[in-house]
Coordinates of C-alpha atoms in Angstrom, one line a residue:
Chain A
D949 CA -18.1 50.2 19.0
A950 CA -20.5 47.0 19.1
G951 CA -17.5 44.7 18.3
V952 CA -17.8 41.8 15.6
I953 CA -21.3 40.6 15.4
Q954 CA -22.1 37.2 14.1
S955 CA -25.5 35.5 13.5
P956 CA -27.0 33.4 14.2
R957 CA -25.2 32.4 17.7
H958 CA -26.6 28.9 17.1
E959 CA -27.8 26.6 14.3
V960 CA -29.0 23.2 14.1
T961 CA -29.8 21.7 10.9
E962 CA -30.1 18.4 9.1
M963 CA -27.5 17.0 6.9
G964 CA -28.0 18.4 3.2
Q965 CA -29.3 21.7 4.1
E966 CA -27.8 24.8 3.4
V967 CA -26.2 26.9 6.1
T968 CA -25.7 30.6 6.0
L969 CA -23.7 32.3 8.5
R970 CA -23.2 36.1 8.9
C971 CA -20.6 38.7 10.1
K972 CA -20.5 42.3 10.4
P973 CA -17.0 43.5 11.4
I974 CA -15.9 46.3 13.4
S975 CA -16.5 49.7 11.4
G976 CA -13.2 50.7 9.8
H977 CA -11.7 47.4 9.9
N978 CA -10.3 46.5 6.4
S979 CA -9.5 42.7 7.1
L980 CA -12.1 40.1 7.8
F981 CA -11.4 36.5 8.7
W982 CA -13.7 33.2 9.1
Y983 CA -12.1 30.6 11.7
R984 CA -13.6 27.1 12.5
Q985 CA -12.8 25.9 15.8
T986 CA -13.2 22.2 16.9
M987 CA -11.9 20.2 20.0
M988 CA -9.8 18.1 17.8
R989 CA -8.1 20.5 15.2
G990 CA -8.4 23.8 17.4
L991 CA -8.6 27.1 15.5
E992 CA -8.4 26.8 11.7
L993 CA -8.3 29.5 9.3
L994 CA -11.0 29.1 6.6
I995 CA -10.6 32.6 4.3
Y996 CA -9.6 35.9 4.8
F997 CA -10.6 39.2 3.0
N998 CA -8.6 42.4 2.6
N999 CA -10.8 45.2 1.4
N1000 CA -13.5 43.2 0.6
V1001 CA -11.4 41.1 -1.7
P1002 CA -10.8 37.4 -1.0
I1003 CA -6.9 37.0 -0.1
D1004 CA -6.3 33.6 0.9
D1005 CA -9.0 31.1 0.8
S1006 CA -6.9 27.6 0.8
G1007 CA -8.2 26.9 4.2
M1008 CA -11.6 26.4 2.7
P1009 CA -12.2 22.5 3.3
E1010 CA -14.1 21.8 -0.1
D1011 CA -16.5 23.1 -2.9
R1012 CA -19.3 22.8 -0.4
F1013 CA -17.7 26.3 1.4
S1014 CA -18.1 29.5 -0.1
A1015 CA -17.7 32.8 1.5
K1016 CA -18.5 36.5 0.2
M1017 CA -17.9 40.1 1.2
P1018 CA -20.2 42.1 -0.9
N1019 CA -19.3 45.4 1.0
A1020 CA -16.9 46.7 4.1
S1021 CA -19.6 45.7 6.7
F1022 CA -20.8 42.4 5.9
S1023 CA -19.6 39.0 4.9
T1024 CA -21.3 35.6 4.5
L1025 CA -19.9 31.9 5.1
K1026 CA -22.4 29.3 3.3
I1027 CA -22.2 25.4 3.6
Q1028 CA -24.2 24.0 0.9
P1029 CA -24.7 21.0 1.5
S1030 CA -23.8 20.5 5.0
E1031 CA -22.7 17.3 6.5
P1032 CA -22.1 16.2 10.1
R1033 CA -18.5 16.8 9.9
D1034 CA -19.2 20.5 9.6
S1035 CA -20.5 20.6 13.1
A1036 CA -18.1 23.3 15.0
V1037 CA -18.0 27.1 16.1
Y1038 CA -17.4 29.2 13.2
F1039 CA -15.8 32.5 14.3
C1040 CA -15.5 35.8 12.3
A1041 CA -12.8 38.1 13.2
S1042 CA -11.9 41.5 11.8
S1043 CA -8.5 43.8 12.1
L1044 CA -7.2 47.1 11.0
G1045 CA -4.4 47.0 8.6
G1046 CA -3.2 44.9 5.5
G1047 CA -2.9 41.3 6.1
H1048 CA -2.1 40.0 9.5
T1049 CA -0.2 42.8 11.0
G1050 CA -3.3 44.3 12.8
E1051 CA -4.8 43.5 16.0
L1052 CA -7.3 40.7 15.6
F1053 CA -11.0 41.0 17.3
F1054 CA -13.3 38.1 17.3
G1055 CA -16.9 37.7 17.5
E1056 CA -19.0 35.4 19.8
G1057 CA -19.2 32.6 17.3
S1058 CA -21.8 30.7 15.4
R1059 CA -22.2 27.3 16.8
L1060 CA -23.3 24.8 13.9
T1061 CA -24.8 21.4 14.6
V1062 CA -25.5 19.2 11.6
L1063 CA -27.4 16.2 12.4
Chain B
K911 CA 5.9 26.9 8.5
Q912 CA 5.4 28.9 11.9
E913 CA 4.4 26.6 14.7
V914 CA 3.1 27.7 18.3
T915 CA 3.2 25.7 21.1
Q916 CA 1.7 26.2 24.7
I917 CA 2.7 24.6 28.0
P918 CA 1.3 23.4 30.1
A919 CA -2.2 22.4 28.2
A920 CA -3.8 22.9 31.8
L921 CA -2.8 24.6 34.9
S922 CA -4.5 24.7 38.3
V923 CA -3.6 27.2 41.1
P924 CA -5.2 28.4 44.3
E925 CA -6.6 32.1 44.5
G926 CA -4.1 34.8 44.8
E927 CA -1.0 33.1 43.3
N928 CA 0.9 34.6 40.7
L929 CA 1.2 32.6 37.6
V930 CA 3.1 32.4 34.2
L931 CA 1.7 31.0 30.8
N932 CA 4.1 30.2 28.2
C933 CA 3.9 30.4 24.5
S934 CA 6.8 29.5 22.1
F935 CA 7.1 29.8 18.2
T936 CA 9.5 28.5 15.7
D937 CA 9.9 31.5 13.5
S938 CA 11.2 34.9 14.9
A939 CA 10.0 36.7 11.7
I940 CA 6.9 37.9 13.1
Y941 CA 4.8 41.1 12.9
N942 CA 3.3 41.0 16.4
L943 CA 2.1 38.5 19.2
Q944 CA -1.4 38.6 20.6
W945 CA -2.7 37.1 23.8
F946 CA -6.5 36.1 24.0
R947 CA -8.8 34.8 26.7
Q948 CA -11.6 32.5 25.7
D949 CA -14.3 31.5 28.2
P950 CA -16.5 28.3 27.5
G951 CA -18.9 29.0 24.6
K952 CA -17.6 32.3 23.9
G953 CA -15.4 34.0 21.5
L954 CA -11.9 34.9 21.9
T955 CA -11.1 38.3 23.7
S956 CA -8.1 40.2 23.0
L957 CA -6.0 40.9 26.3
L958 CA -2.7 42.3 24.8
L959 CA -1.0 42.9 21.7
I960 CA 2.8 43.2 21.4
Q961 CA 4.4 44.4 18.4
S962 CA 7.7 42.8 17.0
S963 CA 9.6 45.8 17.9
Q964 CA 8.3 45.8 21.7
R965 CA 9.4 43.9 24.6
E966 CA 6.6 43.7 26.8
Q967 CA 3.1 45.1 27.2
T968 CA 0.9 45.4 30.6
S969 CA -2.8 45.7 31.2
G970 CA -3.9 45.7 35.1
R971 CA -2.7 42.6 36.6
L972 CA -1.6 41.1 33.1
N973 CA 1.7 41.4 31.7
A974 CA 3.2 39.9 28.6
S975 CA 6.5 39.8 27.4
L976 CA 8.3 39.0 24.1
D977 CA 11.5 37.8 23.3
K978 CA 11.8 37.0 19.5
S979 CA 15.2 35.9 19.4
S980 CA 14.4 33.0 21.5
G981 CA 11.0 32.5 20.1
R982 CA 9.1 33.0 23.4
S983 CA 6.3 34.8 25.1
T984 CA 5.1 34.8 28.6
L985 CA 1.9 36.0 30.1
Y986 CA 2.0 36.8 33.7
I987 CA -1.0 37.0 35.8
A988 CA -0.6 38.8 39.0
A989 CA -2.7 37.9 42.2
S990 CA -5.0 35.3 40.4
Q991 CA -8.8 35.5 40.9
P992 CA -11.4 32.6 40.2
G993 CA -12.5 34.9 37.3
D994 CA -9.3 34.5 35.6
S995 CA -10.3 30.9 34.8
A996 CA -10.4 30.3 31.2
T997 CA -8.3 29.1 28.5
Y998 CA -5.6 31.6 27.1
L999 CA -4.4 31.5 23.7
C1000 CA -1.4 32.9 22.1
A1001 CA -1.2 34.0 18.3
V1002 CA 1.7 35.3 16.2
S1003 CA 1.2 37.1 12.9
S1004 CA 3.9 35.7 10.3
G1005 CA 4.0 35.7 6.8
N1006 CA 0.5 35.6 5.6
Q1007 CA -1.4 34.2 8.5
F1008 CA -2.2 34.3 12.1
Y1009 CA -0.8 31.1 14.0
F1010 CA -2.6 30.0 17.0
G1011 CA -1.5 27.9 19.8
T1012 CA -4.0 25.3 21.2
G1013 CA -4.4 27.3 24.7
T1014 CA -3.9 26.9 28.4
S1015 CA -6.7 26.0 30.1
L1016 CA -6.6 28.0 33.5
T1017 CA -8.5 26.9 36.7
V1018 CA -8.2 29.4 39.7
I1019 CA -9.2 27.6 42.7
P1020 CA -11.3 29.8 45.5

């Protein structure tokens, strides 16, 4: 299997622009997670889906952030409008099993820079 | 709320040395504990997963142990190599989340 695939790997944009990050989980995995990593705050869970349904979005920082999972093989994380404080590495991860009981596999991340 | 701590934050050892990384957690009600490796600019790579009913897992030069009652896990790396240099994170699954430590940055000096 190719593992969790994220795109783009790097994104540089200007404040106010819309950013869309994409994720393809490992085939057969039914849980998908979006994390954000910064030096200051470490890894933060933004949202997670189980069987394509959002289960916990309490980590989404504000209404500018939204995530969708239209099918089992694709998810997006959108930021609109983007702000400099959104600069971070965004990771997608997937696992097999309900909730947080399975082994977690991460993608390579999308490094976002908002100028 | 579950809290995960990794000490030390950074560790530097000469090549060939055996070493132990520590992970502690406050709530023993966990599903599993996972050790990851993260290289600069890369994602997290899963190294070992220990289910809550297990005491240890081994993979090559790596051995991870779990003591739920004391809220501790250790990652033992035998005969360290410069290629082992990376940040090592542990994560516990508990309640409805994975809780991550802040990692130990390991440097193995040739």
